[in-house]
mmCIF file of C-alpha atoms and ligand atoms in Angstrom:
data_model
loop_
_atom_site.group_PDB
_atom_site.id
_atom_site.type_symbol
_atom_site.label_atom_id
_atom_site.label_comp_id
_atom_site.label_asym_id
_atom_site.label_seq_id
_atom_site.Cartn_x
_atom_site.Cartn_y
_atom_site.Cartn_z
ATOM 1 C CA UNK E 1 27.362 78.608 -39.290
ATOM 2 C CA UNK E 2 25.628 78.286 -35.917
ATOM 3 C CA UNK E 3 26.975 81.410 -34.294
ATOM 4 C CA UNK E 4 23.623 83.066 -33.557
ATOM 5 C CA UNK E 5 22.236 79.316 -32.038
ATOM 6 C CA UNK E 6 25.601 78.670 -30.101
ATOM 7 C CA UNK E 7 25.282 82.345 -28.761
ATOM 8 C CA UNK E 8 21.474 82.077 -28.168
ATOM 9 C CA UNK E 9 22.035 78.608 -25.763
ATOM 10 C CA UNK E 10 24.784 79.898 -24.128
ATOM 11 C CA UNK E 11 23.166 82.908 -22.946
ATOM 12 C CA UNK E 12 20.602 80.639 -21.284
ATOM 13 C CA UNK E 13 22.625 78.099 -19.840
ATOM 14 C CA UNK E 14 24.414 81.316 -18.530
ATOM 15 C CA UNK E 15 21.164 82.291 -16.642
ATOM 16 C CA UNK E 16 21.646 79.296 -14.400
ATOM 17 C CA UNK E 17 24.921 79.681 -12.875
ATOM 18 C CA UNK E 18 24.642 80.155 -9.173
ATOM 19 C CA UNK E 19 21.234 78.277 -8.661
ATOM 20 C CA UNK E 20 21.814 75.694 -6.384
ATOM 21 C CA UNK E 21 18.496 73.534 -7.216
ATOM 22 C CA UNK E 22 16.213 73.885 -10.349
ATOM 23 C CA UNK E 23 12.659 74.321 -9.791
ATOM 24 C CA UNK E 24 9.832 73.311 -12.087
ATOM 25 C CA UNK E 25 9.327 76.722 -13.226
ATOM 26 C CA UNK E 26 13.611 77.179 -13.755
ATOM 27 C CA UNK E 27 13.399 74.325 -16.342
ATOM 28 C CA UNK E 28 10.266 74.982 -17.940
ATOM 29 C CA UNK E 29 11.836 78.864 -18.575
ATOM 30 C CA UNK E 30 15.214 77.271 -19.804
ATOM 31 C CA UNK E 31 13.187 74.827 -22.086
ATOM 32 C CA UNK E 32 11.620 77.637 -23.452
ATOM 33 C CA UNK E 33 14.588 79.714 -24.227
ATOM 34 C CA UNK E 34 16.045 76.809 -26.340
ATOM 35 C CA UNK E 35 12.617 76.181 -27.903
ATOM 36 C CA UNK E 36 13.050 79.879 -28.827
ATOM 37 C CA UNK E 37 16.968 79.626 -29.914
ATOM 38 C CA UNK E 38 16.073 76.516 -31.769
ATOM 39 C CA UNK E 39 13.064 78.233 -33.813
ATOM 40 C CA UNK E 40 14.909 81.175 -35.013
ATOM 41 C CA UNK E 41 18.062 79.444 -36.123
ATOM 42 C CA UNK E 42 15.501 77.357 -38.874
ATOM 43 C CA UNK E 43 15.274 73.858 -36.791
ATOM 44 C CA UNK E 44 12.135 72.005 -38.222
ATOM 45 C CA UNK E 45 9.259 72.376 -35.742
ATOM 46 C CA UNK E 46 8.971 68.626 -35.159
ATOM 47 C CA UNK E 47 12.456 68.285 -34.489
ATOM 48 C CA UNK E 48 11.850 71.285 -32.103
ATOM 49 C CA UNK E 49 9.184 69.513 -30.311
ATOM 50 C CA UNK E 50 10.982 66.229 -29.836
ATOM 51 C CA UNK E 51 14.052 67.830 -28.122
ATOM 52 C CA UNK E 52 12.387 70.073 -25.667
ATOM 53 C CA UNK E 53 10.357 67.251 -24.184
ATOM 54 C CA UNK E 54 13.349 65.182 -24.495
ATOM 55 C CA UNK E 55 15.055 67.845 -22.634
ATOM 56 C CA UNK E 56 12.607 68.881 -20.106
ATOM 57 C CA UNK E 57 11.817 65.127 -19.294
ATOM 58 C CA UNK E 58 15.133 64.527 -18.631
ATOM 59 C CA UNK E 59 15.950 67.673 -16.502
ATOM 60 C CA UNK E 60 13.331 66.736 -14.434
ATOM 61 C CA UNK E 61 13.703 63.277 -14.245
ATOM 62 C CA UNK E 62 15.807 61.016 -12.248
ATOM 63 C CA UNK E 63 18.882 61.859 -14.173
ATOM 64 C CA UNK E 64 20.606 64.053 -11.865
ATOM 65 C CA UNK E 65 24.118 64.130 -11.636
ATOM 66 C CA UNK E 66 25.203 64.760 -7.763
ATOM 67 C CA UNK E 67 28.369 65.957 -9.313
ATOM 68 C CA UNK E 68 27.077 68.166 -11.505
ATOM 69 C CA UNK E 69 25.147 72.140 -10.703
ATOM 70 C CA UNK E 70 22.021 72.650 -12.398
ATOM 71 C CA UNK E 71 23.736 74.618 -15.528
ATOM 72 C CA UNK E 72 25.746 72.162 -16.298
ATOM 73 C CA UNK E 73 23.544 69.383 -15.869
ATOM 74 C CA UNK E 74 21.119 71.120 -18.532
ATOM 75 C CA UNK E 75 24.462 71.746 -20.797
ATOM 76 C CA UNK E 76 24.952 67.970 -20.600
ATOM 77 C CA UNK E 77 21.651 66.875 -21.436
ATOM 78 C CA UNK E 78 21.646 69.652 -24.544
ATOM 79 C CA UNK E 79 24.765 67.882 -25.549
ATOM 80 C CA UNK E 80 23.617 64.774 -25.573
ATOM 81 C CA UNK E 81 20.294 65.411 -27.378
ATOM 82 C CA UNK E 82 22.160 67.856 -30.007
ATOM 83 C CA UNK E 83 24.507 65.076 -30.605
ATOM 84 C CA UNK E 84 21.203 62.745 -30.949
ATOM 85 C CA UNK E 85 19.622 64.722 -33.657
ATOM 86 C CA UNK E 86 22.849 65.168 -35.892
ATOM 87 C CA UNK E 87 22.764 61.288 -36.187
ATOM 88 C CA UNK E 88 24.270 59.652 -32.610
ATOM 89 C CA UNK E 89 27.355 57.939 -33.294
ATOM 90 C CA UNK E 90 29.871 58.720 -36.362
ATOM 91 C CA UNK E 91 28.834 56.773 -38.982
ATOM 92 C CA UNK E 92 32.041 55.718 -41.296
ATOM 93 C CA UNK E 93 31.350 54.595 -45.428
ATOM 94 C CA UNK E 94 30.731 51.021 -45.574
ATOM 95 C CA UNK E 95 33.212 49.406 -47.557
ATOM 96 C CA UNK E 96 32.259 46.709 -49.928
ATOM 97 C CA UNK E 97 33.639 42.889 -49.305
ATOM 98 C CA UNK E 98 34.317 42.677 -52.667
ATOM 99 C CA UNK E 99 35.298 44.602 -56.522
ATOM 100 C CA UNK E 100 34.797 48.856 -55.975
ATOM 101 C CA UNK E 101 32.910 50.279 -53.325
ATOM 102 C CA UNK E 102 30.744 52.659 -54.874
ATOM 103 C CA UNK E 103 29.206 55.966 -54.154
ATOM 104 C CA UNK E 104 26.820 58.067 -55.367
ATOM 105 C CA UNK E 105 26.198 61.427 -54.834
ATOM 106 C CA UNK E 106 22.658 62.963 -55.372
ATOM 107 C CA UNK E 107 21.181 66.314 -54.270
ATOM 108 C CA UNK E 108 19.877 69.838 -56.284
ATOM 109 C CA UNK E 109 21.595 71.500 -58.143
ATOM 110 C CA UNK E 110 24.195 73.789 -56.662
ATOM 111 C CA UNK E 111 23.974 71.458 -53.611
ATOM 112 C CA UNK E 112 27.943 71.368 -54.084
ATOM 113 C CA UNK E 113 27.986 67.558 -54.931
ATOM 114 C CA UNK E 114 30.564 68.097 -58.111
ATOM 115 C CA UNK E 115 32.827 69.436 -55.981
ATOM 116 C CA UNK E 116 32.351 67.013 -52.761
ATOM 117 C CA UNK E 117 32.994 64.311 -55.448
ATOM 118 C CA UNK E 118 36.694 66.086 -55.597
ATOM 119 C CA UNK E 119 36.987 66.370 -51.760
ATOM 120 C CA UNK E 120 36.030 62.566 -51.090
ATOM 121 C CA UNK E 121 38.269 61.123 -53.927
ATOM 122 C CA UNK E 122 41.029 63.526 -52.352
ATOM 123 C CA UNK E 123 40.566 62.342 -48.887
ATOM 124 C CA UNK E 124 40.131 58.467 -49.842
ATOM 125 C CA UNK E 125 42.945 59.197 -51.547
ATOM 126 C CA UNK E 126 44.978 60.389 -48.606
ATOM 127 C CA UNK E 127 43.830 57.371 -46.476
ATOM 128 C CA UNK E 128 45.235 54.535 -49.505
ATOM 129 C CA UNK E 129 42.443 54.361 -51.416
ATOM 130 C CA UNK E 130 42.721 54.266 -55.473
ATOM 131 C CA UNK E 131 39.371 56.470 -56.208
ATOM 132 C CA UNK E 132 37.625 56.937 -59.630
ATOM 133 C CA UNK E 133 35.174 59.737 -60.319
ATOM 134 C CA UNK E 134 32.455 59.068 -62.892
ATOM 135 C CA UNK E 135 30.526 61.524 -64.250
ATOM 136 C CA UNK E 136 27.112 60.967 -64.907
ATOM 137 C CA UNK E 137 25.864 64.419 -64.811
ATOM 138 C CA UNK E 138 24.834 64.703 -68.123
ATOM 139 C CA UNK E 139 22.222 67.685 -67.410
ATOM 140 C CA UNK E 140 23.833 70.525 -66.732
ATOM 141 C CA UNK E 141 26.442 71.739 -69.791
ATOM 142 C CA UNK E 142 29.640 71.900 -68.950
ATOM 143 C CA UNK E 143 28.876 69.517 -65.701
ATOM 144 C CA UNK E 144 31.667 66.821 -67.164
ATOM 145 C CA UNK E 145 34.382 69.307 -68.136
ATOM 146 C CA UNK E 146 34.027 70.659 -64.246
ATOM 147 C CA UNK E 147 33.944 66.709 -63.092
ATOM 148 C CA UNK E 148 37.146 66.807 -64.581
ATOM 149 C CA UNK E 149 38.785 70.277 -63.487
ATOM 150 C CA UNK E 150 37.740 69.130 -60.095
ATOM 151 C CA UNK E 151 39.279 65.341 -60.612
ATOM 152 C CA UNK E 152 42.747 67.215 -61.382
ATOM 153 C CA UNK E 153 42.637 69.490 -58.540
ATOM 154 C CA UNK E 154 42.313 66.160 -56.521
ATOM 155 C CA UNK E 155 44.962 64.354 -58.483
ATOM 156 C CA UNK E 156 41.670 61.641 -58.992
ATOM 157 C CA UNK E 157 40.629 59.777 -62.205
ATOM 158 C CA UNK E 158 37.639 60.625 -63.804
ATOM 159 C CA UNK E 159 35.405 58.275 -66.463
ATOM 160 C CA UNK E 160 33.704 60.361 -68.396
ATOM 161 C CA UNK E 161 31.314 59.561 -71.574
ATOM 162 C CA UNK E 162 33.555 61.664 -73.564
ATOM 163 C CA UNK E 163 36.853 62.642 -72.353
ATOM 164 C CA UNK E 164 38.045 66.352 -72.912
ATOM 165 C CA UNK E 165 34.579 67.709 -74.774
ATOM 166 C CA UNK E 166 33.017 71.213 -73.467
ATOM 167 C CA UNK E 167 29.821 70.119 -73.561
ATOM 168 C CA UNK E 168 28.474 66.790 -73.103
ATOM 169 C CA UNK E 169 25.404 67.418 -75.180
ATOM 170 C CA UNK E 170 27.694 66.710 -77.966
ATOM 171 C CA UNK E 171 27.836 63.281 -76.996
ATOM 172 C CA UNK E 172 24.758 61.691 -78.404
ATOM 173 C CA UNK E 173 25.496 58.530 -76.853
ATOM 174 C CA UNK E 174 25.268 60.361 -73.341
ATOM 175 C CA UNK E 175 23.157 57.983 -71.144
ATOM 176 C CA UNK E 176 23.593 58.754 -67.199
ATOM 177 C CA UNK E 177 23.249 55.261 -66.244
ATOM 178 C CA UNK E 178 25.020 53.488 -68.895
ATOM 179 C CA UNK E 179 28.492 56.205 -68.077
ATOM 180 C CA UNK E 180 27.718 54.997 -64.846
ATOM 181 C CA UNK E 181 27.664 51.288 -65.207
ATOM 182 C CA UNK E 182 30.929 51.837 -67.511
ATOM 183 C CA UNK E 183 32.465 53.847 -64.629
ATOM 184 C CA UNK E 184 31.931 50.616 -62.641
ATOM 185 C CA UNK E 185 33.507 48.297 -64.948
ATOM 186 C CA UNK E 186 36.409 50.076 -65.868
ATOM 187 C CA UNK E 187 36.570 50.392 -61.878
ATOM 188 C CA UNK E 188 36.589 47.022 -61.243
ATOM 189 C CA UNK E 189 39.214 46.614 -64.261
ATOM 190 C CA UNK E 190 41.487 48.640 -63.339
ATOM 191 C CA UNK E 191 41.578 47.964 -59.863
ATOM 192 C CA UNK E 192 39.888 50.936 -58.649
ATOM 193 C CA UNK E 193 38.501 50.186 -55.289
ATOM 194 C CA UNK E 194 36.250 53.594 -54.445
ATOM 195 C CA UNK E 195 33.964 54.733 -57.516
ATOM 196 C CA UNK E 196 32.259 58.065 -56.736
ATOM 197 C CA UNK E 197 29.308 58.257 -58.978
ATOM 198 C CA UNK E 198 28.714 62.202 -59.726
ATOM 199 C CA UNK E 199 24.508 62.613 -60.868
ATOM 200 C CA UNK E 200 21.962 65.716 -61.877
ATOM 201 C CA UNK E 201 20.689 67.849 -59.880
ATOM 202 C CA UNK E 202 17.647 70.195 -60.861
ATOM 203 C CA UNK E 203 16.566 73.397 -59.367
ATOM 204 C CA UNK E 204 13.889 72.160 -57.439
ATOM 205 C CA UNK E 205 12.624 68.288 -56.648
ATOM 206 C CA UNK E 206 11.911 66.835 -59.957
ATOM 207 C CA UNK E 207 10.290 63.419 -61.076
ATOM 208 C CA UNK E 208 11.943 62.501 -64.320
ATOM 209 C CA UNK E 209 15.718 63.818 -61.887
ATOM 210 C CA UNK E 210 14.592 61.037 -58.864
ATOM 211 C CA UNK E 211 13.674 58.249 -61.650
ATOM 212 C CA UNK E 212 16.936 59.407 -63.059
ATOM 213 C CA UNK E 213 18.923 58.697 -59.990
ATOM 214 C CA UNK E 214 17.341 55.544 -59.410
ATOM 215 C CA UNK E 215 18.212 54.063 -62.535
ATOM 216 C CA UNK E 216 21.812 54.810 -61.512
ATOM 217 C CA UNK E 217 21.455 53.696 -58.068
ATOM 218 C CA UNK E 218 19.759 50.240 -59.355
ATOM 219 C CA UNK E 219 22.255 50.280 -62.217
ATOM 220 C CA UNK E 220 25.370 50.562 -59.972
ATOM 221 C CA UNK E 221 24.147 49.189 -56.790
ATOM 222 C CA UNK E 222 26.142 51.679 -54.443
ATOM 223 C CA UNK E 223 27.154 50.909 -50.680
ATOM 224 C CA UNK E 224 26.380 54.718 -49.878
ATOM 225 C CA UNK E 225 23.781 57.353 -51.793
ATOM 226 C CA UNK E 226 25.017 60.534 -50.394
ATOM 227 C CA UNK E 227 22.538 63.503 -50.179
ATOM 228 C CA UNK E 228 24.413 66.696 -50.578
ATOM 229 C CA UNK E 229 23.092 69.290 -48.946
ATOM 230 C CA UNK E 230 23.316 72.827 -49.149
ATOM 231 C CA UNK E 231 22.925 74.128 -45.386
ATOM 232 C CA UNK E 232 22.308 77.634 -46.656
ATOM 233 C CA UNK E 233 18.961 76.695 -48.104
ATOM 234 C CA UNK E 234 17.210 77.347 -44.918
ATOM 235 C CA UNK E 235 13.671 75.617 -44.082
ATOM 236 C CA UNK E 236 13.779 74.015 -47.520
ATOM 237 C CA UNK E 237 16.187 71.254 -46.570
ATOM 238 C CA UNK E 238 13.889 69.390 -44.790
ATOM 239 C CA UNK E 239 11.609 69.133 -47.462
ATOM 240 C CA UNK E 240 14.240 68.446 -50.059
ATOM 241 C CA UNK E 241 15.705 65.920 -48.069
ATOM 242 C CA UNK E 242 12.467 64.470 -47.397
ATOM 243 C CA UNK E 243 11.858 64.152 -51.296
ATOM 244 C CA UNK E 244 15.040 62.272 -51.902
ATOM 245 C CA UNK E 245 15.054 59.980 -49.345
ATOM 246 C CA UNK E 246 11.462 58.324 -50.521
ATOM 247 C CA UNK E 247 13.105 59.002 -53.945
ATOM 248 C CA UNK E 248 16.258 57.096 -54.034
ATOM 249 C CA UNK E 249 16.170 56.110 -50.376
ATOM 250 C CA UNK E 250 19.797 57.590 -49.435
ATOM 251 C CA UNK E 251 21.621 56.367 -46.782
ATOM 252 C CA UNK E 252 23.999 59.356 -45.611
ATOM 253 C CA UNK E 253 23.900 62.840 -45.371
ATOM 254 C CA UNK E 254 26.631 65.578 -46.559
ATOM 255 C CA UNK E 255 26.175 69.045 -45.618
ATOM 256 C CA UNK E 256 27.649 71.191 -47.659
ATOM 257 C CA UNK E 257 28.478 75.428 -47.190
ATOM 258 C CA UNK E 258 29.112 75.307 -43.667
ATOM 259 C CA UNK E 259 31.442 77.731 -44.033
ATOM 260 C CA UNK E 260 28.365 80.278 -44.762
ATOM 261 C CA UNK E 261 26.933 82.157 -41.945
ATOM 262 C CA UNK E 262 23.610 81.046 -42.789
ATOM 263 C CA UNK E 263 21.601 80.137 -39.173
ATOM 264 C CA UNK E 264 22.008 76.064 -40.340
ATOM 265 C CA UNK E 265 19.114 74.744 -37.851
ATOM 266 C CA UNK E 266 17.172 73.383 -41.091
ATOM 267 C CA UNK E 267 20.517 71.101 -41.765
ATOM 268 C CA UNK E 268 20.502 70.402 -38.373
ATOM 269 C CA UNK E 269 17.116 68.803 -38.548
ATOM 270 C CA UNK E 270 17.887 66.441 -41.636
ATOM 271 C CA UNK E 271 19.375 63.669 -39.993
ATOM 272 C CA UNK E 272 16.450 63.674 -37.553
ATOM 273 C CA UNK E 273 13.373 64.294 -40.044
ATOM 274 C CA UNK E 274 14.850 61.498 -42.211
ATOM 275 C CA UNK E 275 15.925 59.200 -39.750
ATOM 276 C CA UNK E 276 19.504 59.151 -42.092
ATOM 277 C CA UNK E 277 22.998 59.783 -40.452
ATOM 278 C CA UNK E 278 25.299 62.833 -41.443
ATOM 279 C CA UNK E 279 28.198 61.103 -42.798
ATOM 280 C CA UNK E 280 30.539 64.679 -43.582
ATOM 281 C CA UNK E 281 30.466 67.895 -43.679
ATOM 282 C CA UNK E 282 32.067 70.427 -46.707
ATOM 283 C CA UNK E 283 33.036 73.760 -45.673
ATOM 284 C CA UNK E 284 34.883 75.499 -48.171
ATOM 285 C CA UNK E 285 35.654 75.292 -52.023
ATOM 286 C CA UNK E 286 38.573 73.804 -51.584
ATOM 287 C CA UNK E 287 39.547 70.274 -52.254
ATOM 288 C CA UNK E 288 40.452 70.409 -48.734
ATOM 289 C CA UNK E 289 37.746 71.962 -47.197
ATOM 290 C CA UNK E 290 36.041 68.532 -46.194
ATOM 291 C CA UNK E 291 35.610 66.747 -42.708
ATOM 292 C CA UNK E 292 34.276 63.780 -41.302
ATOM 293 C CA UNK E 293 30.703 64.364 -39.262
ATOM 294 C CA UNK E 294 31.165 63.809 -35.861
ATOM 295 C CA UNK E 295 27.881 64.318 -33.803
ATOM 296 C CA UNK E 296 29.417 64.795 -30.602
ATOM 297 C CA UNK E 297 32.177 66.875 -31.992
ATOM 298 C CA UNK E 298 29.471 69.339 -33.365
ATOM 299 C CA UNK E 299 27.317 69.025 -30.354
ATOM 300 C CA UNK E 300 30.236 70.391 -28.484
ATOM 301 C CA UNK E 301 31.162 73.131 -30.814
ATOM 302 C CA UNK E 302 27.344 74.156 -31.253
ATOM 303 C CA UNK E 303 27.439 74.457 -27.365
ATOM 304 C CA UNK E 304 31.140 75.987 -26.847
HETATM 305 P P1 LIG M 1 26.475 70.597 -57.884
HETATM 306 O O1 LIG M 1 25.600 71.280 -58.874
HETATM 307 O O2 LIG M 1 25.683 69.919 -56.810
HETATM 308 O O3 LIG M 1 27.474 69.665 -58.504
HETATM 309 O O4 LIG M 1 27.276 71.751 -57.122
HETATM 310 P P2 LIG M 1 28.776 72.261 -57.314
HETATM 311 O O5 LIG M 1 29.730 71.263 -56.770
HETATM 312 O O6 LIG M 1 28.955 72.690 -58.725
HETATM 313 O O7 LIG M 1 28.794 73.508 -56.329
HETATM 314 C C1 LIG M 1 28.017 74.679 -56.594
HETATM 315 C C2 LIG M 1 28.796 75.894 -56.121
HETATM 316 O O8 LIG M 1 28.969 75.845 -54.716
HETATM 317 C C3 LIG M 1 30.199 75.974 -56.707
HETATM 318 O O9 LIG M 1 30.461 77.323 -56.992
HETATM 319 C C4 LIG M 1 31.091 75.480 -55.582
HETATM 320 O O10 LIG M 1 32.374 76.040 -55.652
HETATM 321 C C5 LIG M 1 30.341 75.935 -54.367
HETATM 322 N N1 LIG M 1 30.561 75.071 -53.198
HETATM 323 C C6 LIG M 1 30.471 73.727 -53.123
HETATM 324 N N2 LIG M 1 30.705 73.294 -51.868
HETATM 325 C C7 LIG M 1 30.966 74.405 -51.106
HETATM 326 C C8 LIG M 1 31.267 74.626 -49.717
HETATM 327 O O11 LIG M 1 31.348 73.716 -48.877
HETATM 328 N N3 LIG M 1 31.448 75.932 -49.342
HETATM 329 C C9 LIG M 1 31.350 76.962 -50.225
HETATM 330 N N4 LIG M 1 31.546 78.198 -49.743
HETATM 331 N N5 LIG M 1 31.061 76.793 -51.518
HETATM 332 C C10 LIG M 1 30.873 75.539 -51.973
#
């Protein structure tokens, strides 16, 4: 993910090397160039926008470095407004004072949020925590049997509305919110202190799927709603993400499938279109294959 952009800004911060002062015309050229590199790897045009000015104003501005030549002045200030889109600072789960912090996960379908439910009980896990997985996917057959698979792989708990069935439709009792609020309880019983609350995803953006999730998110009152995004989706995510943060207002972002080699600029722009903080980052199908989102850190790599 991000080869083609890294490669692309590179080659332009490359172009400076051995100019001892930078013109007008030098940065309006360079500006372009990563206008250009930002376009084709799938950034949202407003996001576009906002960091070339950013960019140009501050190449031009007062912020000169004396230590610094031109290149790597304009490699600093991409850094720093790279980092500024993905979200600033690192933004860590918010822990609740008291009883099970809970989180819920919401996205499409496919988004990869059955299996980030595995990787985040795994890694709370590894740090002390006692997580629980509750399934509340009720949609999609089979949804609860995979909660589980995954839950194992982990070596993580999982409350289901019926343990061990195929197929959750045979549950007639199945209620998404009310497995949910019993996830919670039995939680707080058992002295659970992380609840990760697994929910449907449709296709595409869907009414009756955003009420859904709201009912869950009013029903459970979670610390953290967790988008999960896939970043192969291309120019979509901005609009998806759009559509479930006025839905159930989320308040962290997951991209998921960084491992693809898709060009990733439309995940890039998610933090920034929705004003919402990427919180991780799943790159594999592995319980493993899960890291903490570090703006800087991905700034840096992006620009490597
Ligand atoms: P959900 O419908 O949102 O619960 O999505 P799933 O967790 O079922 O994931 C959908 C598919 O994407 C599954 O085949 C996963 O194995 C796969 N998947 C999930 N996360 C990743 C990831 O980070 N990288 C890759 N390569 N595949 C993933």
């Amino acid at each position: 993910m991000f080869n083609s952009l890294s490669d692309r800004l590179t080659a332009t911060f490359k172009n400076l090397r051995g100019k001892g002062k930078l013109s007008e015309a030098d940065v309006d050229a360079t500006v372009r160039e990563i206008r250009r590199a930002l376009l084709d790897a799938d950034v949202a045009v407003p996001v576009v926008r906002e960091f070339t000015a950013s960019v140009k104003e501050r190449a031009l501005g007062a912020e000169v470095n004396e230590a610094l030549n031109p290149a790597q002045q304009i490699v600093k200030i991409v850094n720093s407004q790279l980092q500024e889109i993905l979200g600033g600072e690192t933004r860590r789960i918010r822990m609740a004072k008291t009883g099970p912090t809970v989180i819920m996960l919401a996205g499409l379908q496919g988004a990869g949020k059955t299996t980030l439910a595995g990787k985040l009980g795994y890694w709370l896990k590894s740090q002390g925590h006692r997580p629980l997985l509750v399934a509340s996917d009720l949609q999609r057959p089979n949804a609860v049997t995979q909660l589980q698979v995954v839950g194992e792989r982990a070596g993580v708990p999982v409350w289901a509305p019926h343990p061990g069935t195929t197929s959750e439709f045979d549950d007639p009792t199945g209620d998404p919110v009310q497995v949910a609020r019993d996830g919670v309880a039995q939680a707080r019983a058992k002295l659970f202190d992380v609840v990760i609350v697994d929910t449907a995803g449709r296709l595409g953006v869907d009414q009756a799927l955003m009420a859904q999730a709201r009912d869950i998110r009013d029903a459970v009152d979670p610390q953290e709603v967790l988008f999960v995004i896939d970043a192969m989706i291309g120019q979509d995510a901005v609009q998806t993400a759009q559509a479930f943060n006025e839905g159930v207002d989320f308040t962290g972002v997951v991209l998921s499938k960084l491992d693809g080699d898709a060009r990733g600029g439309a995940a890039l722009s998610v933090a920034s279109v929705t004003g919402k903080p990427i919180m991780f980052a799943s790159t594999g199908e592995g319980v493993k294959d899960f890291e903490q989102f570090h703006p800087d850190r991905m700034a840096s790599r992006i620009l490597d």
